[in-house]
Coordinates of C-alpha atoms in Angstrom, one line a residue:
Chain A
M21 CA 45.5 77.1 49.3
N22 CA 43.2 79.3 51.3
G23 CA 39.7 79.0 49.9
F24 CA 40.5 76.2 47.4
F25 CA 37.0 75.0 47.4
D26 CA 35.4 78.4 48.0
I27 CA 33.6 78.9 44.7
P28 CA 32.6 82.5 43.8
S29 CA 28.9 82.9 44.1
D30 CA 28.4 84.2 40.6
L31 CA 29.1 80.7 39.3
Q32 CA 25.9 79.7 41.1
H33 CA 27.2 76.2 42.0
S34 CA 29.2 74.6 44.8
W35 CA 32.3 72.6 43.9
F36 CA 30.3 69.4 43.8
G37 CA 27.6 71.2 41.8
L38 CA 30.3 72.1 39.2
I39 CA 31.5 68.5 39.1
G40 CA 27.9 67.3 38.4
L41 CA 27.4 69.9 35.7
H42 CA 30.8 69.1 34.2
L43 CA 30.0 65.3 34.0
R44 CA 26.6 66.0 32.5
E45 CA 28.0 68.3 29.8
A46 CA 30.7 65.8 29.0
L47 CA 29.0 62.5 29.2
L48 CA 25.6 63.2 27.6
P49 CA 27.3 64.0 24.3
V50 CA 29.4 60.8 24.5
L51 CA 26.2 58.9 25.0
A52 CA 24.5 60.7 22.1
G53 CA 27.5 60.0 20.0
L54 CA 27.3 56.3 20.8
V55 CA 23.6 56.1 20.0
A56 CA 24.3 57.7 16.7
A57 CA 27.5 55.7 16.0
L58 CA 25.9 52.2 16.4
P59 CA 23.5 52.3 13.5
L60 CA 25.8 54.4 11.4
A61 CA 28.6 51.9 11.9
Q62 CA 26.3 49.0 11.1
L63 CA 25.4 50.7 7.8
C64 CA 29.1 51.1 7.1
V65 CA 29.8 47.4 7.8
R66 CA 26.8 46.3 5.7
F67 CA 27.6 48.6 2.8
R68 CA 31.3 48.7 2.6
W69 CA 31.4 51.5 0.0
L70 CA 29.7 53.8 2.6
Y71 CA 32.6 53.6 5.1
P72 CA 35.3 55.7 3.3
P73 CA 33.0 58.7 2.6
V74 CA 31.6 58.6 6.2
L75 CA 35.1 58.4 7.5
S76 CA 36.2 61.4 5.4
L77 CA 33.1 63.5 6.4
T78 CA 33.5 62.8 10.2
T79 CA 37.2 63.5 10.0
V80 CA 36.5 66.9 8.4
L81 CA 34.0 67.6 11.2
Y82 CA 36.7 66.6 13.7
A83 CA 39.0 69.2 12.2
V84 CA 36.5 72.0 12.9
P85 CA 37.7 73.8 16.1
S86 CA 35.2 73.8 18.9
L87 CA 35.2 77.6 19.0
A88 CA 34.1 77.8 15.4
F89 CA 31.4 75.3 16.1
F90 CA 30.2 77.5 19.0
V91 CA 30.1 80.6 16.9
V92 CA 27.9 78.9 14.3
L93 CA 25.6 77.3 16.9
I94 CA 25.1 80.3 19.1
D95 CA 22.7 81.8 16.5
Y96 CA 20.5 78.7 16.9
T97 CA 20.9 77.4 20.4
G98 CA 22.1 80.5 22.2
Q99 CA 24.6 80.6 25.1
S100 CA 23.4 77.3 26.5
E101 CA 24.7 73.9 27.6
L102 CA 23.4 72.6 24.3
T103 CA 25.7 74.7 22.3
V104 CA 28.6 73.1 24.2
M105 CA 27.2 69.6 24.0
I106 CA 26.5 69.4 20.3
P107 CA 30.1 69.8 19.1
L108 CA 31.2 67.3 21.8
A109 CA 28.6 64.8 20.5
V110 CA 29.9 65.2 17.0
Y111 CA 33.5 64.7 18.2
S112 CA 32.4 61.5 20.1
L113 CA 30.7 60.3 17.0
V114 CA 33.9 60.7 15.0
V115 CA 35.9 58.6 17.4
L116 CA 33.2 56.0 17.9
V117 CA 32.2 55.2 14.3
P118 CA 35.6 53.7 13.4
A119 CA 35.8 52.0 16.8
V120 CA 32.4 50.2 16.3
V121 CA 33.2 49.4 12.7
D122 CA 36.5 47.8 13.6
G123 CA 34.9 46.0 16.5
V124 CA 32.1 44.6 14.4
R125 CA 34.6 43.6 11.7
S126 CA 36.8 41.9 14.3
V127 CA 34.2 39.1 14.6
P128 CA 35.8 36.0 13.2
P129 CA 34.3 35.1 9.8
E130 CA 33.6 31.5 10.8
T131 CA 31.7 32.7 13.9
L132 CA 29.6 35.0 11.7
A133 CA 29.0 32.2 9.2
A134 CA 28.1 29.8 12.0
A135 CA 25.6 32.3 13.4
T136 CA 24.0 32.7 10.0
A137 CA 23.9 29.0 9.4
M138 CA 22.2 28.4 12.8
G139 CA 19.3 30.7 11.8
F140 CA 20.1 34.1 13.4
G141 CA 18.3 36.9 11.6
P142 CA 20.4 40.0 10.7
V143 CA 19.1 42.0 13.7
R144 CA 19.5 39.2 16.2
R145 CA 22.9 38.4 14.9
Y146 CA 24.0 42.0 15.3
V147 CA 22.7 42.4 18.8
Q148 CA 23.6 38.9 20.2
V149 CA 26.8 38.1 18.3
Q150 CA 28.5 41.0 16.6
L151 CA 27.9 43.7 19.2
P152 CA 29.0 41.7 22.3
I153 CA 32.2 40.6 20.5
A154 CA 32.8 44.3 19.5
V155 CA 32.5 45.5 23.1
P156 CA 36.3 45.7 23.8
A157 CA 36.8 47.9 20.7
I158 CA 33.7 50.0 21.5
I159 CA 34.9 50.6 25.0
A160 CA 38.4 51.5 23.7
G161 CA 36.7 54.1 21.6
L162 CA 34.5 55.3 24.5
R163 CA 37.6 55.8 26.6
V164 CA 39.1 58.2 24.1
A165 CA 35.8 60.0 23.5
T166 CA 35.0 60.3 27.2
V167 CA 38.4 61.7 28.3
S168 CA 38.5 64.1 25.4
S169 CA 35.0 65.2 26.1
I170 CA 35.7 65.9 29.8
S171 CA 38.6 68.1 28.9
L172 CA 36.8 69.9 26.1
V173 CA 33.8 71.0 28.3
S174 CA 36.0 73.7 29.8
V175 CA 36.0 75.6 26.5
G176 CA 32.3 76.3 27.2
M177 CA 33.5 79.0 29.6
L178 CA 33.9 81.2 26.5
I179 CA 30.3 81.2 25.7
G180 CA 28.6 82.7 28.7
N181 CA 30.1 80.6 31.5
Q182 CA 28.9 77.2 30.1
G183 CA 32.2 75.5 30.9
A184 CA 31.3 74.0 34.3
L185 CA 34.7 73.4 36.0
G186 CA 36.2 75.5 33.2
N187 CA 34.5 78.6 34.5
L188 CA 36.9 78.5 37.5
L189 CA 39.6 79.5 35.1
H190 CA 37.8 82.6 34.2
A191 CA 37.0 83.3 37.9
A192 CA 40.6 82.8 38.8
T193 CA 41.5 85.7 36.5
V194 CA 38.7 88.0 37.5
Y195 CA 39.1 87.6 41.2
H196 CA 42.9 87.2 41.2
R197 CA 42.6 83.7 42.9
P198 CA 45.1 81.4 41.1
E199 CA 44.1 78.5 43.4
L200 CA 40.8 78.3 41.5
A201 CA 42.7 77.7 38.2
V202 CA 44.6 74.9 40.0
N203 CA 41.3 73.5 41.3
S204 CA 39.8 73.5 37.8
V205 CA 42.8 71.7 36.2
V206 CA 43.3 69.2 39.0
T207 CA 39.5 68.3 39.3
T208 CA 39.1 68.0 35.5
A209 CA 42.1 65.7 35.3
A210 CA 40.9 63.6 38.2
L211 CA 37.4 63.3 36.6
A212 CA 39.0 62.1 33.4
V213 CA 41.2 59.5 35.1
L214 CA 38.2 58.2 37.2
A215 CA 35.9 58.0 34.2
D216 CA 38.6 56.2 32.2
G217 CA 39.0 53.7 35.1
A218 CA 35.3 53.2 35.3
L219 CA 35.3 52.2 31.6
V220 CA 38.1 49.8 32.1
L221 CA 36.2 48.2 34.9
L222 CA 33.1 48.1 32.8
R223 CA 35.0 46.3 30.1
L224 CA 36.3 43.7 32.5
L225 CA 32.8 43.1 33.7
L226 CA 31.4 42.8 30.2
T227 CA 34.1 40.5 28.8
P228 CA 34.8 37.6 31.1
W229 CA 35.3 35.7 27.9
M230 CA 38.5 37.5 26.9
P231 CA 41.8 35.8 27.5
R232 CA 43.6 37.7 30.3
G233 CA 47.2 38.3 31.0
A234 CA 50.3 38.1 28.8
R235 CA 48.9 35.6 26.3
R236 CA 46.2 38.1 25.3
R237 CA 46.0 38.8 21.6
T238 CA 44.9 42.4 21.4
P239 CA 42.2 42.6 18.8
R240 CA 43.0 44.8 15.9
A241 CA 40.1 47.0 16.9
A242 CA 41.0 47.5 20.5
R243 CA 43.7 49.9 19.6
P244 CA 41.9 53.2 19.2
D245 CA 45.1 54.9 17.8
A246 CA 45.1 52.7 14.7
T247 CA 42.1 54.3 13.0
A248 CA 40.5 56.7 15.3
P249 CA 41.7 60.3 15.4
A250 CA 43.9 61.4 18.2
P251 CA 42.2 62.9 21.3
K252 CA 41.2 66.4 20.7
E253 CA 43.0 69.0 22.8
A254 CA 41.0 71.4 24.9
G255 CA 41.0 75.0 23.7
R256 CA 41.3 74.4 20.0
Chain B
M15 CA 14.8 12.5 14.5
F16 CA 16.4 10.6 11.7
G17 CA 17.8 12.0 8.4
A18 CA 16.1 13.4 5.4
V19 CA 16.8 12.9 1.7
I20 CA 18.4 15.8 -0.1
R21 CA 18.1 16.0 -3.8
M22 CA 20.0 18.5 -5.9
E23 CA 18.6 19.0 -9.4
S24 CA 20.9 20.5 -12.0
V25 CA 22.1 23.2 -9.6
T26 CA 24.3 26.0 -10.9
K27 CA 25.8 28.9 -9.0
R28 CA 27.1 31.7 -11.2
Y29 CA 28.4 34.9 -9.7
P30 CA 27.7 38.4 -11.2
D31 CA 31.3 38.5 -12.5
G32 CA 30.6 35.4 -14.6
T33 CA 32.5 32.9 -12.4
V34 CA 30.8 29.6 -12.2
A35 CA 31.3 28.0 -8.8
V36 CA 28.9 25.0 -9.3
D37 CA 28.0 23.8 -12.7
R38 CA 24.7 21.8 -13.3
L39 CA 25.3 19.6 -10.3
S40 CA 22.7 16.8 -9.7
L41 CA 23.2 14.7 -6.6
E42 CA 21.0 12.5 -4.6
I43 CA 22.0 12.5 -0.9
P44 CA 20.4 9.5 0.8
D45 CA 19.2 9.7 4.4
R46 CA 21.0 8.1 7.3
S47 CA 24.3 8.3 5.5
I48 CA 27.5 10.4 5.2
T49 CA 27.9 11.9 1.8
V50 CA 31.4 13.5 1.4
L51 CA 32.0 16.3 -1.1
V52 CA 35.7 16.2 -2.0
G53 CA 37.8 18.0 -4.5
P54 CA 40.7 20.5 -4.9
S55 CA 40.2 24.1 -3.7
G56 CA 38.0 26.1 -6.0
C57 CA 35.9 23.1 -7.0
G58 CA 32.7 24.6 -5.4
K59 CA 32.3 22.1 -2.6
T60 CA 31.7 24.7 0.1
T61 CA 29.4 26.6 -2.2
T62 CA 27.4 23.4 -2.8
L63 CA 27.1 22.8 0.9
R64 CA 26.0 26.4 1.6
M65 CA 23.3 26.1 -1.1
I66 CA 21.7 23.4 1.0
N67 CA 20.9 25.8 3.9
R68 CA 20.5 28.7 1.5
M69 CA 23.5 30.7 2.7
V70 CA 24.2 30.8 -1.0
E71 CA 21.2 30.9 -3.4
P72 CA 21.5 28.8 -6.6
S73 CA 21.3 30.7 -9.9
E74 CA 19.6 27.8 -11.6
G75 CA 18.2 24.4 -10.6
R76 CA 16.5 23.5 -7.3
I77 CA 17.2 21.6 -4.1
L78 CA 14.6 19.3 -2.6
L79 CA 14.5 18.2 1.1
D80 CA 12.3 15.1 1.5
G81 CA 10.7 16.0 -1.9
V82 CA 9.9 19.6 -0.9
D83 CA 11.7 22.6 -2.5
I84 CA 13.8 24.2 0.3
R85 CA 12.6 27.7 -0.7
R86 CA 9.1 26.7 0.4
Q87 CA 9.9 27.3 4.1
P88 CA 11.3 30.5 5.9
V89 CA 15.1 30.6 5.6
N90 CA 15.8 30.7 9.3
A91 CA 13.4 27.8 10.0
L92 CA 15.3 25.8 7.3
R93 CA 18.7 26.6 8.8
R94 CA 17.6 25.7 12.4
S95 CA 16.6 22.3 11.0
M96 CA 20.1 21.7 9.7
G97 CA 23.1 21.4 12.1
Y98 CA 26.2 23.2 10.8
V99 CA 29.8 22.6 11.7
I100 CA 32.5 24.8 10.3
Q101 CA 36.3 24.8 10.2
N102 CA 37.9 26.2 13.4
A103 CA 34.5 25.5 15.1
G104 CA 33.3 29.1 14.7
L105 CA 32.2 29.1 18.4
F106 CA 30.8 32.3 19.9
P107 CA 33.8 33.5 21.9
H108 CA 31.6 35.5 24.3
R109 CA 29.4 32.5 25.3
T110 CA 30.3 29.6 27.6
V111 CA 30.5 26.1 26.2
V112 CA 27.0 25.2 27.5
D113 CA 25.5 28.4 26.0
N114 CA 27.2 27.8 22.7
I115 CA 25.7 24.3 22.5
A116 CA 22.3 25.6 23.6
T117 CA 22.2 28.3 20.8
V118 CA 19.7 26.7 18.4
P119 CA 17.4 25.3 21.1
R120 CA 17.2 28.9 22.5
L121 CA 16.5 30.3 19.1
L122 CA 13.7 27.7 18.8
G123 CA 12.2 29.1 22.0
W124 CA 13.2 26.4 24.5
S125 CA 13.5 27.6 28.1
R126 CA 17.0 28.3 29.3
R127 CA 16.8 25.4 31.7
R128 CA 15.8 22.8 29.2
A129 CA 18.3 24.1 26.6
R130 CA 21.1 23.8 29.1
A131 CA 20.0 20.3 30.2
R132 CA 20.1 19.3 26.5
A133 CA 23.6 20.9 26.2
A134 CA 24.9 18.9 29.1
E135 CA 23.5 15.7 27.5
L136 CA 25.2 16.5 24.2
M137 CA 28.6 17.2 25.9
E138 CA 28.5 13.7 27.2
R139 CA 27.6 12.3 23.7
V140 CA 30.6 14.0 22.0
G141 CA 33.0 13.0 24.8
L142 CA 33.4 16.3 26.6
D143 CA 33.8 16.5 30.4
A144 CA 30.9 18.2 32.1
S145 CA 33.3 20.4 34.0
L146 CA 34.1 22.2 30.7
G147 CA 30.6 23.5 30.4
R148 CA 31.2 26.8 32.1
R149 CA 34.5 27.6 30.3
Y150 CA 34.8 30.0 27.4
P151 CA 36.0 28.8 24.0
Y152 CA 39.5 30.4 24.4
Q153 CA 40.1 28.1 27.4
L154 CA 39.6 24.9 25.2
S155 CA 42.0 23.1 22.9
G156 CA 41.3 23.0 19.2
G157 CA 40.0 19.4 19.4
Q158 CA 37.7 20.3 22.3
Q159 CA 36.4 23.4 20.4
Q160 CA 35.6 21.2 17.5
R161 CA 33.7 18.8 19.7
V162 CA 31.7 21.7 21.0
G163 CA 31.0 22.6 17.4
V164 CA 29.6 19.2 16.7
A165 CA 27.5 19.2 19.9
R166 CA 26.2 22.6 19.0
A167 CA 25.1 21.4 15.6
L168 CA 23.3 18.4 17.1
A169 CA 21.6 20.4 19.9
A170 CA 18.1 20.6 18.3
D171 CA 18.3 17.1 16.9
P172 CA 18.2 18.2 13.3
P173 CA 17.7 15.6 10.6
V174 CA 20.5 17.1 8.5
L175 CA 24.1 17.8 9.5
L176 CA 26.2 20.0 7.2
M177 CA 30.0 19.9 7.9
D178 CA 32.4 22.2 6.2
E179 CA 36.0 20.9 6.6
P180 CA 35.3 20.6 10.3
F181 CA 38.4 18.6 11.2
S182 CA 41.0 20.1 8.9
A183 CA 42.5 22.6 11.4
V184 CA 43.4 20.0 14.1
D185 CA 46.5 17.8 14.2
P186 CA 46.2 14.2 12.7
V187 CA 45.9 12.4 16.0
V188 CA 43.1 14.6 17.2
R189 CA 41.5 14.4 13.8
K190 CA 41.4 10.6 13.9
G191 CA 39.7 10.8 17.3
L192 CA 37.1 13.2 16.0
Q193 CA 36.5 11.1 12.9
D194 CA 36.0 7.9 15.0
E195 CA 33.6 9.9 17.3
L196 CA 31.6 11.1 14.3
L197 CA 31.2 7.6 12.9
R198 CA 30.1 6.4 16.4
I199 CA 27.6 9.2 16.7
Q200 CA 26.3 8.6 13.2
D201 CA 25.8 4.9 14.1
E202 CA 23.7 6.0 17.0
L203 CA 21.8 8.9 15.4
G204 CA 21.5 8.1 11.7
K205 CA 21.5 11.7 10.4
T206 CA 21.8 12.8 6.8
I207 CA 25.4 14.2 6.9
V208 CA 26.9 16.2 4.1
F209 CA 30.6 16.5 4.7
V210 CA 33.0 18.8 2.8
T211 CA 36.8 18.1 2.8
H212 CA 39.8 18.4 0.6
D213 CA 41.4 15.3 2.2
I214 CA 40.7 12.2 0.1
D215 CA 41.7 9.9 3.0
E216 CA 39.2 11.5 5.3
A217 CA 36.6 11.2 2.5
V218 CA 37.2 7.5 2.0
R219 CA 37.3 6.9 5.7
L220 CA 34.0 8.7 6.6
G221 CA 31.9 8.5 3.4
T222 CA 29.1 6.2 2.7
R223 CA 29.3 7.8 -0.6
V224 CA 32.0 10.1 -2.0
A225 CA 31.3 12.8 -4.6
V226 CA 34.5 14.0 -6.3
L227 CA 34.2 17.5 -7.7
R228 CA 36.6 19.0 -10.2
A229 CA 37.5 22.7 -10.6
G230 CA 34.6 24.7 -12.0
G231 CA 32.1 22.9 -9.9
R232 CA 31.4 19.8 -12.0
L233 CA 30.8 16.4 -10.6
A234 CA 33.5 14.0 -11.6
Q235 CA 32.2 10.9 -9.9
C236 CA 29.9 9.9 -7.0
A237 CA 30.2 6.4 -5.7
P238 CA 30.8 4.4 -2.5
P239 CA 34.5 4.7 -1.5
A240 CA 35.3 1.1 -2.4
E241 CA 33.9 1.5 -5.9
L242 CA 35.7 4.8 -6.3
L243 CA 39.0 3.2 -5.4
A244 CA 38.4 0.2 -7.6
A245 CA 37.1 2.0 -10.7
P246 CA 37.9 5.7 -10.9
A247 CA 35.8 7.3 -13.6
D248 CA 38.6 9.2 -15.3
A249 CA 42.2 10.3 -15.0
F250 CA 41.3 13.3 -12.8
V251 CA 39.6 11.1 -10.2
E252 CA 42.4 8.5 -10.4
D253 CA 45.0 11.3 -9.9
F254 CA 43.1 12.8 -7.1
L255 CA 42.8 9.4 -5.3
G256 CA 46.6 9.3 -5.1
A257 CA 49.3 6.7 -5.7
D258 CA 48.4 4.1 -3.1
R259 CA 44.7 3.6 -3.9
G260 CA 45.4 -0.1 -4.5
I261 CA 46.5 -0.6 -0.9
R262 CA 43.7 1.7 0.4
R263 CA 41.2 -0.4 -1.5
L264 CA 42.1 -3.4 0.6
S265 CA 40.4 -1.6 3.5
F266 CA 37.1 -2.5 1.8
L267 CA 37.8 -6.2 1.3
P268 CA 36.9 -8.5 4.2
S269 CA 39.5 -10.8 5.7
G270 CA 36.8 -13.3 6.5
G271 CA 37.3 -15.4 3.4
L272 CA 41.0 -16.0 3.9
P273 CA 41.9 -19.7 4.2
L274 CA 43.7 -20.0 7.6
Q275 CA 46.3 -22.7 8.5
K276 CA 45.8 -24.0 12.0
S277 CA 48.6 -26.6 12.0
P278 CA 51.7 -24.4 12.6
V279 CA 50.3 -23.2 15.9
V280 CA 51.4 -24.8 19.2
T281 CA 50.8 -23.9 22.8
V282 CA 53.7 -23.1 25.0
D283 CA 53.4 -26.4 26.9
C284 CA 53.0 -28.8 23.9
T285 CA 54.9 -32.0 23.6
A286 CA 57.8 -32.8 21.2
E287 CA 55.6 -35.1 19.1
Q288 CA 53.2 -32.3 18.5
I289 CA 56.0 -30.0 17.5
A290 CA 57.4 -32.5 15.1
A291 CA 54.0 -33.2 13.6
R292 CA 53.1 -29.6 13.0
A293 CA 56.1 -28.2 11.2
A294 CA 54.6 -27.3 7.9
P295 CA 56.4 -27.4 4.6
G296 CA 57.6 -23.9 3.5
L297 CA 57.3 -22.6 7.0
P298 CA 60.4 -23.0 9.1
Y299 CA 58.7 -21.5 12.1
L300 CA 55.8 -22.4 14.5
L301 CA 53.6 -19.8 16.2
V302 CA 53.7 -20.3 19.9
T303 CA 50.7 -19.2 22.0
D304 CA 50.1 -19.1 25.7
R305 CA 47.7 -21.6 27.4
D306 CA 44.7 -19.3 26.6
G307 CA 45.6 -19.3 22.9
R308 CA 47.0 -15.8 22.7
P309 CA 50.0 -15.4 20.4
L310 CA 53.5 -15.1 22.0
G311 CA 55.7 -15.3 18.9
W312 CA 57.4 -17.4 16.3
G313 CA 60.0 -20.1 17.1
E314 CA 62.1 -22.6 15.1
P315 CA 61.0 -26.2 15.6
E316 CA 64.5 -27.3 16.6
A317 CA 64.7 -24.7 19.3
L318 CA 61.3 -25.6 20.5
L319 CA 62.1 -29.3 20.7
A320 CA 65.1 -28.5 23.0
G321 CA 62.8 -27.5 25.8
P322 CA 60.0 -25.1 26.9
P323 CA 60.4 -21.9 24.8
D324 CA 61.5 -18.6 26.4
P325 CA 58.9 -16.1 25.2
A326 CA 61.5 -13.3 25.2
R327 CA 63.6 -15.2 22.6
L328 CA 60.7 -15.8 20.2
L329 CA 60.4 -13.8 17.0
P330 CA 57.8 -11.0 17.2
H331 CA 54.5 -12.0 15.5
G332 CA 53.6 -8.5 14.2
R333 CA 50.1 -7.1 14.7
P334 CA 47.5 -9.8 14.6
F335 CA 44.3 -9.0 12.6
E336 CA 40.8 -9.8 13.7
Y337 CA 39.5 -12.4 11.4
G338 CA 36.2 -11.3 9.7
S339 CA 35.9 -7.8 11.1
D340 CA 39.3 -6.5 10.0
S341 CA 40.0 -5.9 6.3
L342 CA 42.5 -7.5 4.0
R343 CA 44.6 -4.3 4.5
A344 CA 45.0 -5.2 8.1
A345 CA 45.9 -8.8 7.3
L346 CA 48.4 -7.8 4.7
D347 CA 49.9 -5.2 7.1
G348 CA 50.3 -8.0 9.7
A349 CA 52.0 -10.3 7.2
V350 CA 54.3 -7.5 6.0
L351 CA 55.3 -6.6 9.6
S352 CA 55.9 -10.2 10.6
P353 CA 59.5 -11.4 10.1
T354 CA 58.2 -14.7 8.9
G355 CA 55.9 -13.2 6.3
W356 CA 52.9 -14.8 7.9
A357 CA 50.0 -12.9 9.5
V358 CA 48.3 -14.0 12.7
A359 CA 44.5 -14.2 12.7
V360 CA 42.7 -13.8 16.0
D361 CA 39.1 -13.8 17.2
G362 CA 37.4 -10.9 19.0
T363 CA 39.0 -11.9 22.3
G364 CA 42.5 -12.1 20.9
R365 CA 42.8 -15.9 20.7
V366 CA 44.7 -17.3 17.7
L367 CA 42.5 -18.8 14.9
G368 CA 45.3 -19.6 12.5
V369 CA 48.0 -18.1 10.4
V370 CA 48.0 -17.0 6.8
S371 CA 50.9 -16.2 4.4
Q372 CA 51.5 -13.1 2.2
Q373 CA 51.1 -15.4 -0.8
T374 CA 47.6 -16.5 0.3
I375 CA 46.6 -12.9 1.0
G376 CA 47.8 -12.0 -2.4
E377 CA 45.7 -14.7 -4.0
A378 CA 42.7 -13.5 -2.0
V379 CA 43.3 -9.9 -3.3
R380 CA 43.5 -11.1 -6.9
S381 CA 40.3 -13.2 -6.7
A382 CA 38.5 -10.3 -5.0
H383 CA 39.6 -8.0 -7.8
A384 CA 38.4 -10.5 -10.4
G385 CA 35.1 -10.7 -8.6
S386 CA 34.8 -7.0 -8.5
R387 CA 34.9 -6.7 -12.2
T388 CA 31.7 -8.7 -12.4
A389 CA 30.0 -7.3 -9.4
A390 CA 31.4 -3.8 -8.9
G391 CA 30.2 -1.9 -5.9
S392 CA 28.7 -4.9 -4.2
W393 CA 31.2 -5.0 -1.3
D394 CA 30.1 -4.2 2.1
R395 CA 32.2 -1.7 3.9
V396 CA 34.6 -3.1 6.4
A397 CA 36.1 -1.2 9.3
G398 CA 39.9 -0.6 9.5

């Protein structure tokens, strides 16, 4: 394991620098996906007929391999971080729209009726009632999106070393240093596990109102596997 | 703030698919009273309720609140002036009990501090322990949740309270407690309450007036409960009232007019002469009371003459009724439960005023019914 953390100088980053870069390239798209998913999901809840076509369209987008995405985008955004982040944002959106829709729909009808009857306007009702109650489902979606995004960033290696920790895989081949490949895989996995743990912690902090322990009734929407697509595998 | 008068003028709700939920309903809902909308499912009672706070907009007709069309004010202001209680309470699961109750005051712009102080005050009023204030709804029982629901509806002191089957999801014992609590709160606050239920017993128990709706959203009858039980407008209402409406009616007839017999009552330390003098014809038993006049039980005169009675060997006296404030139903119940067929009348402190036979109660019922044919609906409501 000699030189495990000795990163080749052509990558222009230390190990910590690569981690920072990796997190930025992975998490900014998730954030962008969430910002886009919230209003889109609200539209889908409000106009029920909109949801099936939106779901079909986003599922088709999800089926596009990231490499194909890169090839198309390179003409416009070049060999840049942006070219990596745009597909990741789209994939996050695909996971998050059903998560938010299910979360918002999981609000009990009588709670919603009570909110309306007490004089909540639609916006206030969404922000103060529907969204907070949807938090468990939204965070379940965020966990899938985040983990999948962290693993997918590595593919950016193929478009001019934009893969952050993934670039170590390339360096491992070029310099005949297999320990760099191990470093890449282990660090990426550790980041994914830590990010997932942080989201679980966030949910616990945001939802003191949820029943804990064995009696817990898992909300329909808190199971991302029910409606959301499976996590995307790196390298597709 | 006291209640307001709600007036529905020929209100119709027709859905785009042609279904008519409410059909030309005209109803005057007086202030400081409980008006119950009752009927089978699909009779449009919830739709009617929801038109009052504009959660459903009528297709035709109009609704006046204190003489002003409800469409004249902004919809959210209207809703904040009407408390709303829903089945299963509909609490916000993500807010504590105190913050649930403080919802409407906060919407009206009260400071957090003032709204929470008000919430604490209301918890006391609806019989919730202050220690529950920081709990979340999932930590409460169904009955407690419903109390929070009522407190939340009352938080901004609205003149009108709309209640949509609020107590139908809790067990009968808890329901009775909640109903008693509602009557007590209404005595103190005097709101205009519109109460929806499918349970005719609940309607008769709570309503100042009961409006019976039939399928298709048409009003079958609207009357005080005693009048409804005495004179159902048609076969539908009669059927809906159920088989024992005759017995239930007695709840509305006062026991105050019953002629009581005082002679067959003796105290535990009375003399043999008194016992001999008091044995009444047609009554082979005497009611024995303690020295304070509280009933102990029935005893046979011969046994009583033999010596001081042993309270354990007396016949049970059934449940005494409170003369004047209890109804004929309670008096009849006491007589039916008593092995001697006589009911025991007591005053407010539980002292015996006299006894009355089933036969006398029956005569009182008959004469009350005869009187009701000439003066229908003139009875005062009697508790119990």
